[in-house]
mmCIF file of C-alpha atoms in Angstrom:
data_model
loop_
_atom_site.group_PDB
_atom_site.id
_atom_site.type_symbol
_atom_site.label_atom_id
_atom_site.label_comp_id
_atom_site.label_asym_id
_atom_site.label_seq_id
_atom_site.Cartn_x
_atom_site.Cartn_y
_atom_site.Cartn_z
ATOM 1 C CA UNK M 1 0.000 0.000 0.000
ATOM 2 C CA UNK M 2 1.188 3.420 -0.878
ATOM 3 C CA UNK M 3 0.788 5.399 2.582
ATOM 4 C CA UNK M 4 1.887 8.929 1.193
ATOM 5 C CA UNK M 5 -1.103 8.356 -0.893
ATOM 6 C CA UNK M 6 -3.339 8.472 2.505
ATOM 7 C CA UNK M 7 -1.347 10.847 5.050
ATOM 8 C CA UNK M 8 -3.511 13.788 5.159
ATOM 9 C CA UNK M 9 -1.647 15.203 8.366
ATOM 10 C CA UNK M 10 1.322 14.612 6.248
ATOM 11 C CA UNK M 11 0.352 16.307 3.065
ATOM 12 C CA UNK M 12 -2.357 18.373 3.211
ATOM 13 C CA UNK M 13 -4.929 20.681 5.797
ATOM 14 C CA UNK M 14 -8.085 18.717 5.821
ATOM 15 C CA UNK M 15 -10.410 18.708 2.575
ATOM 16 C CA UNK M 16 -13.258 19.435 4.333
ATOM 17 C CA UNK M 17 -12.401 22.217 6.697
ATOM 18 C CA UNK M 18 -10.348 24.603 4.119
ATOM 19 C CA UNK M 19 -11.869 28.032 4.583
ATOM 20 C CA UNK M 20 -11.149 31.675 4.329
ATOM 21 C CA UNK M 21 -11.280 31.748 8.164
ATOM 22 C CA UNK M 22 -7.007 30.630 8.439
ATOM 23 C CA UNK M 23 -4.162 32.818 7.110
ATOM 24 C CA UNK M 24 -3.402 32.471 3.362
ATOM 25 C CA UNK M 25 -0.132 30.549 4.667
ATOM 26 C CA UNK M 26 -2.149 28.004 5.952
ATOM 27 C CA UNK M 27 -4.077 27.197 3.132
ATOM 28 C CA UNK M 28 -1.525 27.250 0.509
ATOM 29 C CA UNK M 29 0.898 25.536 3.041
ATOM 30 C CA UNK M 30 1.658 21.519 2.618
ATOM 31 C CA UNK M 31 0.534 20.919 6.139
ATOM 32 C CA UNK M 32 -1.445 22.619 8.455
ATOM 33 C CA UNK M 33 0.912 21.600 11.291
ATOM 34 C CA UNK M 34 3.793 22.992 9.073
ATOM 35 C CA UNK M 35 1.861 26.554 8.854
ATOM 36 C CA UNK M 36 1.073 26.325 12.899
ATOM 37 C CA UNK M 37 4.841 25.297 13.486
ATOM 38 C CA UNK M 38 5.846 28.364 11.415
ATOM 39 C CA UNK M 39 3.242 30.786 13.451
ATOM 40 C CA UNK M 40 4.836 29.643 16.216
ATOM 41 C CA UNK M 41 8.755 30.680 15.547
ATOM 42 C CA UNK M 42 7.276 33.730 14.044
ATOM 43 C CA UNK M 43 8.281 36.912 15.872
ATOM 44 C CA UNK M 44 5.090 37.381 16.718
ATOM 45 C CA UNK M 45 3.351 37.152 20.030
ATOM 46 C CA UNK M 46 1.021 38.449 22.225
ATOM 47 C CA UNK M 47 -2.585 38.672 21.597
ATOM 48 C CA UNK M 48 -2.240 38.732 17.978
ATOM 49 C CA UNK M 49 -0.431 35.180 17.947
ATOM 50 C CA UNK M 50 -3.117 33.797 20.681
ATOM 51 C CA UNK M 51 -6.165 35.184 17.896
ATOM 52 C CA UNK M 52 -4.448 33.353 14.902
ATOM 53 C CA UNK M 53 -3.390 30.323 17.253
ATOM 54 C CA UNK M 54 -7.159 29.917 18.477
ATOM 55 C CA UNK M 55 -8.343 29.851 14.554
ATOM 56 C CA UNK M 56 -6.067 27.253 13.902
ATOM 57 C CA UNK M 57 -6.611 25.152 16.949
ATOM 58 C CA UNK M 58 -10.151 23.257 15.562
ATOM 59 C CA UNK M 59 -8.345 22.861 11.883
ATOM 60 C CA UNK M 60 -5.353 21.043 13.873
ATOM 61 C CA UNK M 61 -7.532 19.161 15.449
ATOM 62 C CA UNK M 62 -9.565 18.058 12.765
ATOM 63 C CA UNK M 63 -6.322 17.410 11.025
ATOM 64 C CA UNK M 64 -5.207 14.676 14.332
ATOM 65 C CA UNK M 65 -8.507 13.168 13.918
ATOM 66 C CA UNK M 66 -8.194 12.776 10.747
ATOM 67 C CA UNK M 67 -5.253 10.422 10.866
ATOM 68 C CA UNK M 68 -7.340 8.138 12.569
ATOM 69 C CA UNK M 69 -10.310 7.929 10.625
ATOM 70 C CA UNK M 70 -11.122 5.606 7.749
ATOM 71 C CA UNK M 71 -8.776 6.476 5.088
ATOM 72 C CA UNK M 72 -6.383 8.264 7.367
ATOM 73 C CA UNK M 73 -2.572 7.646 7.968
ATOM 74 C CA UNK M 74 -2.779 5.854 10.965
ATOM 75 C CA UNK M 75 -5.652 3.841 10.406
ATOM 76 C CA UNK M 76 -3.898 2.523 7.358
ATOM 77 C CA UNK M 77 -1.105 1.518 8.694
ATOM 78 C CA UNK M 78 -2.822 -0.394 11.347
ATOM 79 C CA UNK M 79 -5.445 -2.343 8.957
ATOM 80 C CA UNK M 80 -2.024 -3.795 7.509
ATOM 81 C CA UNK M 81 0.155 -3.829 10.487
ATOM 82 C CA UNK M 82 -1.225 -3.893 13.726
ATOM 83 C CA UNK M 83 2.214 -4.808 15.007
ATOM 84 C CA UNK M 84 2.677 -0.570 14.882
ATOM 85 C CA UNK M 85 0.070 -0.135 17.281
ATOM 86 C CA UNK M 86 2.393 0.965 20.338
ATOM 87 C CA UNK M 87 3.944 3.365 18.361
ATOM 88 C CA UNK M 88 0.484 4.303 16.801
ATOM 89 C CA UNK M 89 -0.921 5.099 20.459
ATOM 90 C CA UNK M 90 2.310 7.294 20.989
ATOM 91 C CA UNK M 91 1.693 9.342 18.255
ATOM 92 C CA UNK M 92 -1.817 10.174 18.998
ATOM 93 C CA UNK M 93 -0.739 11.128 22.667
ATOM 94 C CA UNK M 94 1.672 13.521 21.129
ATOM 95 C CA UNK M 95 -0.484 14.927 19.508
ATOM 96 C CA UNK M 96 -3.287 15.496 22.095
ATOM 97 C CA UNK M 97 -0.846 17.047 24.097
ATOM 98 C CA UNK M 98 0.667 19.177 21.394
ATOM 99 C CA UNK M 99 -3.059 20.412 21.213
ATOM 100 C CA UNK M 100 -3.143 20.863 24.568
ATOM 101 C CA UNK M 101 -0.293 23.138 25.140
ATOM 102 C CA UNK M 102 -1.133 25.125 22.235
ATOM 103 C CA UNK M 103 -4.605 25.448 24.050
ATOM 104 C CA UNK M 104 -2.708 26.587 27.076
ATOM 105 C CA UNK M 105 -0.462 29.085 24.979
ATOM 106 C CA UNK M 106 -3.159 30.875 23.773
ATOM 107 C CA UNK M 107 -4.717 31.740 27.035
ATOM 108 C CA UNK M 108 -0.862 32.263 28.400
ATOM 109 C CA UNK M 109 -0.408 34.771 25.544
ATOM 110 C CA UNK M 110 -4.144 36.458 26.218
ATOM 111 C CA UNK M 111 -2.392 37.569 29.558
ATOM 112 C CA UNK M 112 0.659 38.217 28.335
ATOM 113 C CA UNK M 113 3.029 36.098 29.762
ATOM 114 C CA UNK M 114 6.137 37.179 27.449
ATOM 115 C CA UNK M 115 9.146 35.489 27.312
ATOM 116 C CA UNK M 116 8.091 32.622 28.552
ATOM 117 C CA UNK M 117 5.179 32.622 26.280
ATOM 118 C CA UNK M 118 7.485 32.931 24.171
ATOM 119 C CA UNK M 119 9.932 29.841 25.292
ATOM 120 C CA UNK M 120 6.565 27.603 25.199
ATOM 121 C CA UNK M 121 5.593 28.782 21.643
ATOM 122 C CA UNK M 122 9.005 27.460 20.498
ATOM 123 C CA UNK M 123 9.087 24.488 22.773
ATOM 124 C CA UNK M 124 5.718 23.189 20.911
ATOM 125 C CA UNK M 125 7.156 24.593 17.734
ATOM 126 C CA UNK M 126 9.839 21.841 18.134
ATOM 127 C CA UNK M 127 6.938 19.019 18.965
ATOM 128 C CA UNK M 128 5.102 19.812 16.394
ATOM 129 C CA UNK M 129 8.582 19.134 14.283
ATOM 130 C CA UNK M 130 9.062 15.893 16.199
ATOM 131 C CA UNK M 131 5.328 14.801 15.414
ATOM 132 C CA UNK M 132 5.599 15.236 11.501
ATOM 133 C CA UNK M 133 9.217 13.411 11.635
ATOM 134 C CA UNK M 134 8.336 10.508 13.598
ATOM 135 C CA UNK M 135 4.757 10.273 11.229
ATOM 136 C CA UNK M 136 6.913 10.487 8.328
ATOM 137 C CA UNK M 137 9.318 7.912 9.999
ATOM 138 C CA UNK M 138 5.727 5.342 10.509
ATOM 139 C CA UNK M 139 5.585 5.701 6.756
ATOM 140 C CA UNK M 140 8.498 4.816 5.640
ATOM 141 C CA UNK M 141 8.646 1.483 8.248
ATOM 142 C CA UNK M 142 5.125 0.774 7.251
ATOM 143 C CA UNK M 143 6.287 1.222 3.136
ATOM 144 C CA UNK M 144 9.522 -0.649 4.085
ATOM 145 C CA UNK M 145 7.463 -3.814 5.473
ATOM 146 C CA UNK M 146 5.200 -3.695 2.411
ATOM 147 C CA UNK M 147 8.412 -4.336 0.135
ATOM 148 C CA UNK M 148 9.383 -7.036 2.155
ATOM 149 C CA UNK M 149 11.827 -5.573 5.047
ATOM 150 C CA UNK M 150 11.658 -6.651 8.005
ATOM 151 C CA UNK M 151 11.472 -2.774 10.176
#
């Protein structure tokens, strides 16, 4: 099975929730998470990051659960190798709590918590990062597996 072929989190914001509502960075951007990563090393902060940060949120999130769902990365992988379930379950708790802190950041940078608003915005920057590597990483095993490897 080709996998790029079904990694929405990977490739693309979701389908179904593109709207003029996000920046125009986000929807021309490869990922959602890539756009929010950006946002987030962006010099800017403040209120004006927490607005842009809370009209992202619900897209990220319907991005996540959209790995899961029929058709998505993760549920892909697991209809043809269950064996990557551990690692499965790891990514999804990464990324609740990736949508957690970012949920926490926002209301951090509503009351203007500066530089270490700041340090967190870059610190989930850098998870976000990890996230798409390590999903990338599931592909590749998963692909790897397909072609006969062992992983």
């Amino acid at each position: 099975m080709n996998y790029v072929a079904v990694t929405p989190a990977l490739t693309r914001a979701p389908r179904a929730l593109t709207n003029k509502a996000l920046a125009p960075e986000a929807l021309h951007s490869d990922s959602l998470q890539l756009a929010v990563e950006r946002l987030l090393r962006s010099a800017e902060g403040g209120p004006a990051l927490a607005a842009r940060l809370e009209r992202y949120l619900p897209f990220l999130r319907a991005e996540f659960e959209e790995c899961s769902t029929r058709g998505g990365l993760y549920a892909e992988v697991l209809a043809t190798h269950p064996n990557l379930a551990p690692r499965v379950g790891r990514l999804k708790e990464r990324q609740g709590s990736i949508l957690e802190g970012l949920a926490a950041l926002i209301e951090d940078l509503r009351r203007g918590s500066g530089a270490r608003a700041d340090a967190e915005a870059q610190r989930l920057s850098s998870r976000l990062r990890s996230l798409r590597r390590a999903e990338e990483r599931l592909v590749i095993e998963a692909d790897f597996r397909d072609l006969g490897g062992e992983g």
